[in-house]
Amino acid sequence: MQLVRHLAAAAVVAAAASVTAVFAHPGGAASSTTTSTPSESTPTPALQRVLFVGNNWEGTASVIQSTYPYTVLGKINVVPDHDERVADINADPIGWIFYTAVRNGPGEGHDQLVDDLYSTPDGSALVASRPSFSDVVSVDLKTGKVNWRFWVSGYRSDHMAISPDGLRVAVSGSLSNTIFVLDIFTGKLLGSFKGGDKPHENFFTNNAQYIWNMAIGNVDTSLDDWSADWTKGDRHITIANATSYEVVKTINMRSRLDDFGFTTTSNAVRPAAFLPDWSKLYFQVSFFNGFFEYDVAADKILRNCTLPGDPNLTPDRTQWLLDSRHHGITMKPDGTTLCVAGTMDSYATVVDIKTLQHKTLVPAVKPYWATINGDGTQCVISEAGANRTTVIDFATGEKVLSIPVGFHPQRVRTAYIPVDWKPLI
């Protein structure tokens, strides 16, 4: 029955997508209310570095000090226009179908109200992707109001990336197989390019010369046995020029994994991390407990790290969260150490790059993301199943502390806000 339900949902989404091609959504450009771009004459406020934690099912962002003692400074409402958005969805039959499919699929029965999030470089606004509302918004940190909104084609927005200068964000339109690049202050569309099926993670690389996008394919069906791998779709990495937005290369890890001897391992690249010089990529894939090391110049996989599995984890892969086994990996800034979120295996751990040996397995409940803290000495994971973030020390591999946040935290990002910022909720 579960398979039938998933296939039925997939059929509805596919049908809706075909209708969307005929009846274009009126969005696609940023709508604004109080959009402004700082000028040289605008005083620059004193800023503090913080952590934004996106509480996906709550529609808020927890704001936490980026280093010890990780004091919670408050929350930001990421859906101040919630009622307006829901009214628009209810008036749009196609939009309602997608909205319901997102809630019943990747949302696990909940609205996905904040997936990824960053701050503007001047600390004046939070910019977030909101999958259920198929958009990216800028929320003013002083007023709490929406500055601008960009509608993402395909009715679902997903992972983002911010350029090194903080002026652009790239966002995946996971159902239109498109990556959009926006001006972070105005929401203006600067360019776009096509990826594989269900584009997911994004990176600006090589001093913003390129944008890498990883497509994960169809992760929301129950066709999870290896014999049905062909149903998962076109899963590849797309590399685009970050100025012209022209695709310059695609990489399908299928042949690279086959050459490395992992012929029955999924080629759906999930979260990943680069060395600081961008020479090597460390990437997770669907259904796998560990990661692979890929040499960018040689275009080949060099090593893999298989991490411990939870002996109590069900072998029924249809019960694993959206084809994940491990979902979350980050690199210490000096390139010596990785921090890995072992999502379905219920732990996080630090791994030495040179030896690929892991340290303590820190127990965690549905750890769903990993990032670095404000000074790069510690790893911060989200525990989506426990409504908290947990800090792990890179040097010792030990847990430092946990911080309660909102409902179902997912993405954690470093950000900037004014030192005198006051929460509105």
Tab-separated table of C-alpha atoms in Angstrom:
chain	number	residue	atom	x	y	z
A	1	MET	CA	0.000	0.000	0.000
A	2	GLN	CA	2.845	2.366	0.800
A	3	LEU	CA	4.281	1.841	-2.680
A	4	VAL	CA	0.889	2.497	-4.254
A	5	ARG	CA	0.502	5.727	-2.278
A	6	HIS	CA	3.952	6.930	-3.320
A	7	LEU	CA	3.372	6.093	-6.962
A	8	ALA	CA	-0.015	7.814	-6.874
A	9	ALA	CA	1.523	10.923	-5.349
A	10	ALA	CA	4.279	10.869	-7.963
A	11	ALA	CA	1.699	10.579	-10.735
A	12	VAL	CA	-0.236	13.558	-9.376
A	13	VAL	CA	2.927	15.654	-9.213
A	14	ALA	CA	3.924	14.628	-12.737
A	15	ALA	CA	0.482	15.511	-14.062
A	16	ALA	CA	0.558	18.839	-12.309
A	17	ALA	CA	4.000	19.539	-13.749
A	18	SER	CA	2.722	18.974	-17.279
A	19	VAL	CA	-0.166	21.345	-16.664
A	20	THR	CA	2.264	23.909	-15.269
A	21	ALA	CA	4.104	23.891	-18.583
A	22	VAL	CA	0.901	25.067	-20.271
A	23	PHE	CA	-0.369	27.511	-17.650
A	24	ALA	CA	2.658	29.536	-16.493
A	25	HIS	CA	2.660	30.762	-12.921
A	26	PRO	CA	2.520	34.549	-12.681
A	27	GLY	CA	5.649	34.559	-10.515
A	28	GLY	CA	9.271	34.052	-11.459
A	29	ALA	CA	10.323	37.612	-10.786
A	30	ALA	CA	10.873	39.089	-7.378
A	31	SER	CA	7.965	40.992	-5.904
A	32	SER	CA	8.991	43.565	-3.337
A	33	THR	CA	7.631	45.879	-0.709
A	34	THR	CA	10.570	47.733	0.827
A	35	THR	CA	13.549	46.462	-1.108
A	36	SER	CA	16.652	48.597	-0.892
A	37	THR	CA	20.312	48.164	-1.681
A	38	PRO	CA	22.817	49.702	0.738
A	39	SER	CA	24.772	52.582	-0.740
A	40	GLU	CA	28.199	53.893	0.183
A	41	SER	CA	26.508	56.661	2.159
A	42	THR	CA	24.534	54.199	4.301
A	43	PRO	CA	26.233	53.745	7.696
A	44	THR	CA	27.390	50.201	8.258
A	45	PRO	CA	26.096	48.862	11.575
A	46	ALA	CA	28.330	46.976	13.964
A	47	LEU	CA	27.751	43.287	13.302
A	48	GLN	CA	28.001	40.070	15.252
A	49	ARG	CA	28.491	36.623	13.792
A	50	VAL	CA	25.762	34.174	14.738
A	51	LEU	CA	24.239	30.866	13.746
A	52	PHE	CA	20.899	30.739	11.957
A	53	VAL	CA	19.044	27.471	12.586
A	54	GLY	CA	16.122	26.874	10.240
A	55	ASN	CA	13.221	25.293	12.130
A	56	ASN	CA	11.585	23.813	9.067
A	57	TRP	CA	8.222	22.701	10.441
A	58	GLU	CA	7.814	25.793	12.618
A	59	GLY	CA	8.667	28.497	10.080
A	60	THR	CA	11.214	30.218	12.305
A	61	ALA	CA	14.960	30.683	12.522
A	62	SER	CA	16.659	30.378	15.892
A	63	VAL	CA	19.505	32.853	16.329
A	64	ILE	CA	22.414	31.556	18.419
A	65	GLN	CA	25.851	32.909	19.317
A	66	SER	CA	28.310	31.336	16.892
A	67	THR	CA	30.832	30.341	19.571
A	68	TYR	CA	30.750	29.207	23.189
A	69	PRO	CA	28.536	29.564	25.236
A	70	TYR	CA	26.143	29.497	22.220
A	71	THR	CA	23.520	31.624	23.918
A	72	VAL	CA	20.142	31.662	22.165
A	73	LEU	CA	19.518	35.286	21.184
A	74	GLY	CA	15.978	34.845	19.883
A	75	LYS	CA	13.928	33.756	16.887
A	76	ILE	CA	12.974	35.234	13.516
A	77	ASN	CA	9.597	34.614	11.905
A	78	VAL	CA	10.429	33.366	8.402
A	79	VAL	CA	6.769	33.258	7.334
A	80	PRO	CA	5.336	36.687	8.249
A	81	ASP	CA	3.206	36.406	5.092
A	82	HIS	CA	1.946	32.916	5.964
A	83	ASP	CA	-1.768	33.641	5.678
A	84	GLU	CA	-1.336	35.447	2.356
A	85	ARG	CA	0.681	32.577	0.911
A	86	VAL	CA	-1.834	29.941	2.030
A	87	ALA	CA	-4.691	31.977	0.568
A	88	ASP	CA	-2.839	32.164	-2.766
A	89	ILE	CA	-2.243	28.408	-2.713
A	90	ASN	CA	-5.879	27.647	-1.941
A	91	ALA	CA	-6.912	29.798	-4.919
A	92	ASP	CA	-4.549	27.939	-7.273
A	93	PRO	CA	-5.539	24.285	-7.940
A	94	ILE	CA	-2.127	23.376	-9.349
A	95	GLY	CA	-0.334	25.120	-6.508
A	96	TRP	CA	-2.525	23.324	-3.994
A	97	ILE	CA	-1.610	19.934	-5.491
A	98	PHE	CA	2.094	20.652	-5.153
A	99	TYR	CA	1.658	22.164	-1.686
A	100	THR	CA	-0.130	19.024	-0.520
A	101	ALA	CA	2.428	16.740	-2.184
A	102	VAL	CA	5.307	18.541	-0.424
A	103	ARG	CA	3.524	18.275	2.931
A	104	ASN	CA	2.743	14.555	2.533
A	105	GLY	CA	6.115	13.683	0.964
A	106	PRO	CA	9.346	15.345	2.099
A	107	GLY	CA	7.454	17.269	4.801
A	108	GLU	CA	6.421	14.024	6.529
A	109	GLY	CA	2.967	15.479	7.172
A	110	HIS	CA	4.173	19.013	7.910
A	111	ASP	CA	4.604	22.179	5.879
A	112	GLN	CA	8.231	22.835	4.920
A	113	LEU	CA	8.529	26.490	5.840
A	114	VAL	CA	12.276	27.087	5.910
A	115	ASP	CA	14.822	24.874	4.180
A	116	ASP	CA	17.952	26.997	3.767
A	117	LEU	CA	18.862	30.422	5.066
A	118	TYR	CA	21.541	33.101	5.048
A	119	SER	CA	21.932	36.748	6.013
A	120	THR	CA	22.704	39.686	3.788
A	121	PRO	CA	26.328	40.800	4.240
A	122	ASP	CA	25.228	43.988	6.013
A	123	GLY	CA	23.155	42.017	8.518
A	124	SER	CA	19.926	43.782	7.584
A	125	ALA	CA	17.919	40.775	6.409
A	126	LEU	CA	17.501	37.021	6.517
A	127	VAL	CA	17.117	35.291	3.140
A	128	ALA	CA	15.450	31.874	3.147
A	129	SER	CA	14.080	29.235	0.802
A	130	ARG	CA	10.587	28.013	1.739
A	131	PRO	CA	9.749	24.714	-0.016
A	132	SER	CA	6.006	24.651	0.724
A	133	PHE	CA	5.617	28.190	-0.585
A	134	SER	CA	7.928	27.506	-3.586
A	135	ASP	CA	9.885	30.695	-3.041
A	136	VAL	CA	12.841	32.568	-1.643
A	137	VAL	CA	12.162	35.561	0.609
A	138	SER	CA	14.093	38.337	2.276
A	139	VAL	CA	12.852	39.223	5.770
A	140	ASP	CA	13.868	42.562	7.277
A	141	LEU	CA	15.471	41.978	10.679
A	142	LYS	CA	14.267	45.295	12.088
A	143	THR	CA	10.640	45.249	10.945
A	144	GLY	CA	10.042	41.531	10.468
A	145	LYS	CA	8.416	42.263	7.120
A	146	VAL	CA	9.126	40.709	3.719
A	147	ASN	CA	11.491	42.826	1.618
A	148	TRP	CA	11.142	40.758	-1.539
A	149	ARG	CA	9.877	37.379	-2.683
A	150	PHE	CA	11.067	35.292	-5.649
A	151	TRP	CA	8.781	32.507	-6.843
A	152	VAL	CA	10.702	29.369	-7.830
A	153	SER	CA	9.301	27.487	-10.817
A	154	GLY	CA	8.307	23.893	-10.196
A	155	TYR	CA	6.549	24.680	-6.931
A	156	ARG	CA	9.345	23.706	-4.548
A	157	SER	CA	12.495	25.580	-3.496
A	158	ASP	CA	15.310	23.717	-1.763
A	159	HIS	CA	19.004	24.078	-0.866
A	160	MET	CA	20.817	27.363	-1.427
A	161	ALA	CA	24.409	28.630	-1.535
A	162	ILE	CA	25.773	32.108	-0.959
A	163	SER	CA	28.611	33.613	-2.985
A	164	PRO	CA	31.865	34.430	-1.152
A	165	ASP	CA	31.114	38.168	-1.273
A	166	GLY	CA	27.624	37.557	0.060
A	167	LEU	CA	25.921	39.338	-2.837
A	168	ARG	CA	24.289	36.367	-4.603
A	169	VAL	CA	22.329	33.304	-3.591
A	170	ALA	CA	21.828	30.206	-5.715
A	171	VAL	CA	18.689	28.191	-5.029
A	172	SER	CA	17.555	24.821	-6.359
A	173	GLY	CA	14.102	24.546	-7.902
A	174	SER	CA	13.801	20.863	-7.152
A	175	LEU	CA	10.773	20.116	-9.335
A	176	SER	CA	11.751	22.224	-12.352
A	177	ASN	CA	15.364	20.947	-12.373
A	178	THR	CA	16.593	24.535	-12.409
A	179	ILE	CA	19.104	26.464	-10.330
A	180	PHE	CA	18.325	30.178	-9.961
A	181	VAL	CA	20.874	32.825	-8.977
A	182	LEU	CA	19.480	35.927	-7.277
A	183	ASP	CA	20.750	39.296	-6.120
A	184	ILE	CA	20.608	38.948	-2.343
A	185	PHE	CA	19.509	42.556	-1.752
A	186	THR	CA	16.816	42.861	-4.408
A	187	GLY	CA	15.792	39.297	-5.296
A	188	LYS	CA	16.445	40.078	-8.957
A	189	LEU	CA	17.084	37.013	-11.112
A	190	LEU	CA	20.673	37.227	-12.382
A	191	GLY	CA	20.700	33.934	-14.251
A	192	SER	CA	19.771	30.276	-14.172
A	193	PHE	CA	20.832	26.901	-15.504
A	194	LYS	CA	19.447	23.379	-15.688
A	195	GLY	CA	20.581	20.532	-13.451
A	196	GLY	CA	19.685	16.875	-13.175
A	197	ASP	CA	16.521	15.478	-11.609
A	198	LYS	CA	15.778	17.073	-8.217
A	199	PRO	CA	18.718	19.499	-7.918
A	200	HIS	CA	19.798	19.680	-4.307
A	201	GLU	CA	23.077	20.988	-2.834
A	202	ASN	CA	24.847	24.052	-4.323
A	203	PHE	CA	28.370	25.451	-3.996
A	204	PHE	CA	30.156	28.534	-5.298
A	205	THR	CA	33.700	27.247	-5.943
A	206	ASN	CA	37.123	28.494	-7.013
A	207	ASN	CA	36.604	32.066	-5.787
A	208	ALA	CA	33.109	32.141	-7.292
A	209	GLN	CA	34.225	31.116	-10.772
A	210	TYR	CA	31.828	28.169	-10.803
A	211	ILE	CA	28.622	26.905	-9.259
A	212	TRP	CA	28.344	23.190	-8.540
A	213	ASN	CA	24.936	21.576	-8.166
A	214	MET	CA	24.232	17.999	-7.082
A	215	ALA	CA	20.997	16.357	-8.306
A	216	ILE	CA	19.659	13.591	-6.040
A	217	GLY	CA	16.886	12.159	-8.234
A	218	ASN	CA	13.559	10.794	-7.051
A	219	VAL	CA	14.026	10.262	-3.324
A	220	ASP	CA	10.332	10.314	-2.416
A	221	THR	CA	9.248	6.940	-3.809
A	222	SER	CA	9.403	3.481	-2.258
A	223	LEU	CA	11.320	2.017	-5.196
A	224	ASP	CA	14.449	1.763	-3.069
A	225	ASP	CA	15.733	-1.701	-3.913
A	226	TRP	CA	18.857	-1.667	-6.076
A	227	SER	CA	16.950	-3.431	-8.862
A	228	ALA	CA	14.778	-0.301	-9.169
A	229	ASP	CA	17.664	2.167	-9.120
A	230	TRP	CA	16.920	3.104	-12.729
A	231	THR	CA	13.652	4.699	-11.578
A	232	LYS	CA	15.493	7.288	-9.501
A	233	GLY	CA	16.156	9.505	-12.510
A	234	ASP	CA	19.081	11.508	-13.865
A	235	ARG	CA	21.460	12.078	-10.962
A	236	HIS	CA	24.551	14.050	-11.814
A	237	ILE	CA	26.660	17.027	-10.785
A	238	THR	CA	26.270	20.127	-12.927
A	239	ILE	CA	29.043	22.734	-13.032
A	240	ALA	CA	28.125	26.160	-14.403
A	241	ASN	CA	30.123	29.301	-15.031
A	242	ALA	CA	29.169	31.639	-12.185
A	243	THR	CA	29.188	34.707	-14.452
A	244	SER	CA	27.507	33.529	-17.648
A	245	TYR	CA	25.560	30.679	-15.957
A	246	GLU	CA	26.436	28.439	-18.890
A	247	VAL	CA	26.961	24.768	-18.037
A	248	VAL	CA	30.610	23.882	-18.520
A	249	LYS	CA	30.670	20.271	-17.297
A	250	THR	CA	28.547	17.472	-15.891
A	251	ILE	CA	29.798	14.608	-13.740
A	252	ASN	CA	27.840	11.395	-13.301
A	253	MET	CA	29.343	9.501	-10.389
A	254	ARG	CA	27.879	6.243	-11.711
A	255	SER	CA	30.938	5.458	-13.858
A	256	ARG	CA	33.347	6.746	-11.208
A	257	LEU	CA	31.773	4.535	-8.542
A	258	ASP	CA	31.817	1.562	-10.916
A	259	ASP	CA	35.526	2.117	-11.614
A	260	PHE	CA	36.133	2.245	-7.852
A	261	GLY	CA	34.347	-1.085	-7.372
A	262	PHE	CA	31.090	0.210	-5.857
A	263	THR	CA	28.848	-1.000	-8.649
A	264	THR	CA	25.680	-1.239	-6.574
A	265	THR	CA	26.082	2.020	-4.653
A	266	SER	CA	23.774	4.920	-5.490
A	267	ASN	CA	25.220	7.746	-7.555
A	268	ALA	CA	22.902	10.330	-5.951
A	269	VAL	CA	25.337	12.827	-4.421
A	270	ARG	CA	23.913	14.229	-1.198
A	271	PRO	CA	25.637	16.801	1.092
A	272	ALA	CA	29.309	17.305	0.336
A	273	ALA	CA	32.355	19.312	1.373
A	274	PHE	CA	35.426	20.551	-0.496
A	275	LEU	CA	38.999	20.976	0.619
A	276	PRO	CA	39.790	24.688	1.016
A	277	ASP	CA	41.643	24.697	-2.335
A	278	TRP	CA	38.705	22.964	-4.069
A	279	SER	CA	40.956	20.100	-5.214
A	280	LYS	CA	39.002	17.309	-3.560
A	281	LEU	CA	35.327	16.699	-2.921
A	282	TYR	CA	34.049	14.588	-0.031
A	283	PHE	CA	30.513	13.485	-0.786
A	284	GLN	CA	27.720	11.385	0.700
A	285	VAL	CA	25.354	9.310	-1.438
A	286	SER	CA	21.924	7.817	-0.900
A	287	PHE	CA	21.658	4.676	1.270
A	288	PHE	CA	25.364	4.713	2.238
A	289	ASN	CA	26.875	5.074	5.717
A	290	GLY	CA	29.996	7.056	4.967
A	291	PHE	CA	31.444	9.158	2.160
A	292	PHE	CA	33.792	9.170	-0.831
A	293	GLU	CA	36.849	11.247	-1.688
A	294	TYR	CA	36.886	12.551	-5.271
A	295	ASP	CA	39.866	14.183	-6.980
A	296	VAL	CA	38.502	17.029	-9.106
A	297	ALA	CA	41.447	17.360	-11.511
A	298	ALA	CA	41.932	13.613	-11.993
A	299	ASP	CA	38.148	13.086	-12.225
A	300	LYS	CA	38.242	9.931	-10.158
A	301	ILE	CA	37.337	8.593	-6.744
A	302	LEU	CA	40.424	8.042	-4.615
A	303	ARG	CA	39.141	6.659	-1.319
A	304	ASN	CA	36.017	5.868	0.629
A	305	CYS	CA	35.230	5.931	4.317
A	306	THR	CA	32.617	3.460	5.527
A	307	LEU	CA	31.378	4.534	8.943
A	308	PRO	CA	29.693	2.347	11.570
A	309	GLY	CA	26.063	1.398	11.114
A	310	ASP	CA	23.399	1.265	13.786
A	311	PRO	CA	22.714	-2.451	14.427
A	312	ASN	CA	19.125	-1.518	15.301
A	313	LEU	CA	18.481	0.278	12.000
A	314	THR	CA	15.817	-1.449	9.934
A	315	PRO	CA	17.178	-2.948	6.697
A	316	ASP	CA	13.969	-1.817	4.984
A	317	ARG	CA	15.305	1.121	2.988
A	318	THR	CA	11.802	2.427	2.328
A	319	GLN	CA	11.797	3.481	5.991
A	320	TRP	CA	14.942	5.574	5.619
A	321	LEU	CA	14.384	9.304	5.396
A	322	LEU	CA	14.154	10.357	1.733
A	323	ASP	CA	16.787	7.776	0.708
A	324	SER	CA	19.247	9.255	3.199
A	325	ARG	CA	21.434	7.201	5.391
A	326	HIS	CA	23.947	9.917	6.201
A	327	HIS	CA	22.931	13.518	5.451
A	328	GLY	CA	25.313	16.256	6.525
A	329	ILE	CA	29.065	16.789	6.196
A	330	THR	CA	31.300	19.802	6.766
A	331	MET	CA	35.007	20.583	6.550
A	332	LYS	CA	37.150	22.213	9.226
A	333	PRO	CA	38.575	25.399	7.653
A	334	ASP	CA	42.161	24.092	7.715
A	335	GLY	CA	41.157	21.063	5.629
A	336	THR	CA	42.265	18.456	8.176
A	337	THR	CA	38.995	17.170	9.555
A	338	LEU	CA	35.430	16.376	8.552
A	339	CYS	CA	32.313	16.303	10.690
A	340	VAL	CA	29.647	13.845	9.536
A	341	ALA	CA	25.963	13.579	10.425
A	342	GLY	CA	25.013	9.888	10.472
A	343	THR	CA	21.310	10.559	10.062
A	344	MET	CA	19.714	7.100	10.093
A	345	ASP	CA	22.497	5.645	12.244
A	346	SER	CA	21.753	8.180	15.013
A	347	TYR	CA	25.142	9.741	15.611
A	348	ALA	CA	27.586	12.378	14.445
A	349	THR	CA	31.342	11.968	14.351
A	350	VAL	CA	34.588	13.708	13.452
A	351	VAL	CA	36.831	12.064	10.824
A	352	ASP	CA	40.528	12.702	10.202
A	353	ILE	CA	41.110	13.463	6.507
A	354	LYS	CA	44.561	11.876	6.350
A	355	THR	CA	43.681	8.549	7.942
A	356	LEU	CA	39.876	8.496	7.467
A	357	GLN	CA	39.643	7.313	11.064
A	358	HIS	CA	36.676	8.522	13.072
A	359	LYS	CA	36.550	9.623	16.682
A	360	THR	CA	33.702	9.269	19.174
A	361	LEU	CA	30.277	8.413	17.822
A	362	VAL	CA	28.256	11.198	19.451
A	363	PRO	CA	24.639	10.015	19.880
A	364	ALA	CA	22.134	12.190	18.010
A	365	VAL	CA	18.462	11.991	17.089
A	366	LYS	CA	17.969	12.338	13.343
A	367	PRO	CA	21.046	14.522	12.784
A	368	TYR	CA	20.258	16.291	9.526
A	369	TRP	CA	23.015	18.817	8.875
A	370	ALA	CA	26.567	19.757	9.871
A	371	THR	CA	28.363	23.081	9.659
A	372	ILE	CA	31.245	24.890	11.353
A	373	ASN	CA	30.878	27.316	14.216
A	374	GLY	CA	31.955	30.952	14.167
A	375	ASP	CA	35.678	30.388	14.681
A	376	GLY	CA	35.981	27.069	12.834
A	377	THR	CA	37.041	25.044	15.884
A	378	GLN	CA	33.809	23.161	16.408
A	379	CYS	CA	31.105	21.427	14.390
A	380	VAL	CA	27.423	22.210	14.826
A	381	ILE	CA	24.817	19.618	13.860
A	382	SER	CA	21.042	19.885	13.773
A	383	GLU	CA	19.110	17.136	15.558
A	384	ALA	CA	15.815	17.266	13.699
A	385	GLY	CA	14.312	14.520	15.822
A	386	ALA	CA	15.108	16.225	19.128
A	387	ASN	CA	14.553	19.920	18.289
A	388	ARG	CA	18.079	20.928	19.218
A	389	THR	CA	21.510	21.648	17.834
A	390	THR	CA	24.599	19.943	19.212
A	391	VAL	CA	28.189	21.172	19.204
A	392	ILE	CA	31.112	18.762	18.706
A	393	ASP	CA	34.750	19.757	19.140
A	394	PHE	CA	36.928	19.089	16.088
A	395	ALA	CA	40.074	18.516	18.172
A	396	THR	CA	38.656	15.998	20.653
A	397	GLY	CA	35.656	14.656	18.766
A	398	GLU	CA	33.626	15.023	21.934
A	399	LYS	CA	30.268	16.663	22.473
A	400	VAL	CA	30.472	20.166	23.947
A	401	LEU	CA	26.793	20.912	24.582
A	402	SER	CA	23.308	20.893	23.058
A	403	ILE	CA	21.064	23.931	22.509
A	404	PRO	CA	17.248	23.702	22.349
A	405	VAL	CA	15.804	25.314	19.204
A	406	GLY	CA	12.490	25.105	17.319
A	407	PHE	CA	10.441	22.379	15.668
A	408	HIS	CA	12.465	20.135	13.348
A	409	PRO	CA	15.716	22.062	12.791
A	410	GLN	CA	17.440	21.296	9.519
A	411	ARG	CA	19.875	23.718	7.929
A	412	VAL	CA	22.369	25.579	10.141
A	413	ARG	CA	24.358	28.468	8.652
A	414	THR	CA	26.692	31.133	9.970
A	415	ALA	CA	25.262	34.614	9.492
A	416	TYR	CA	25.599	38.247	10.537
A	417	ILE	CA	23.174	40.452	12.450
A	418	PRO	CA	23.544	43.891	14.093
A	419	VAL	CA	25.015	43.773	17.608
A	420	ASP	CA	21.919	45.587	18.885
A	421	TRP	CA	19.445	43.226	17.175
A	422	LYS	CA	16.284	42.539	19.166
A	423	PRO	CA	13.941	39.634	18.378
A	424	LEU	CA	10.390	40.491	17.334
A	425	ILE	CA	8.867	37.167	18.422
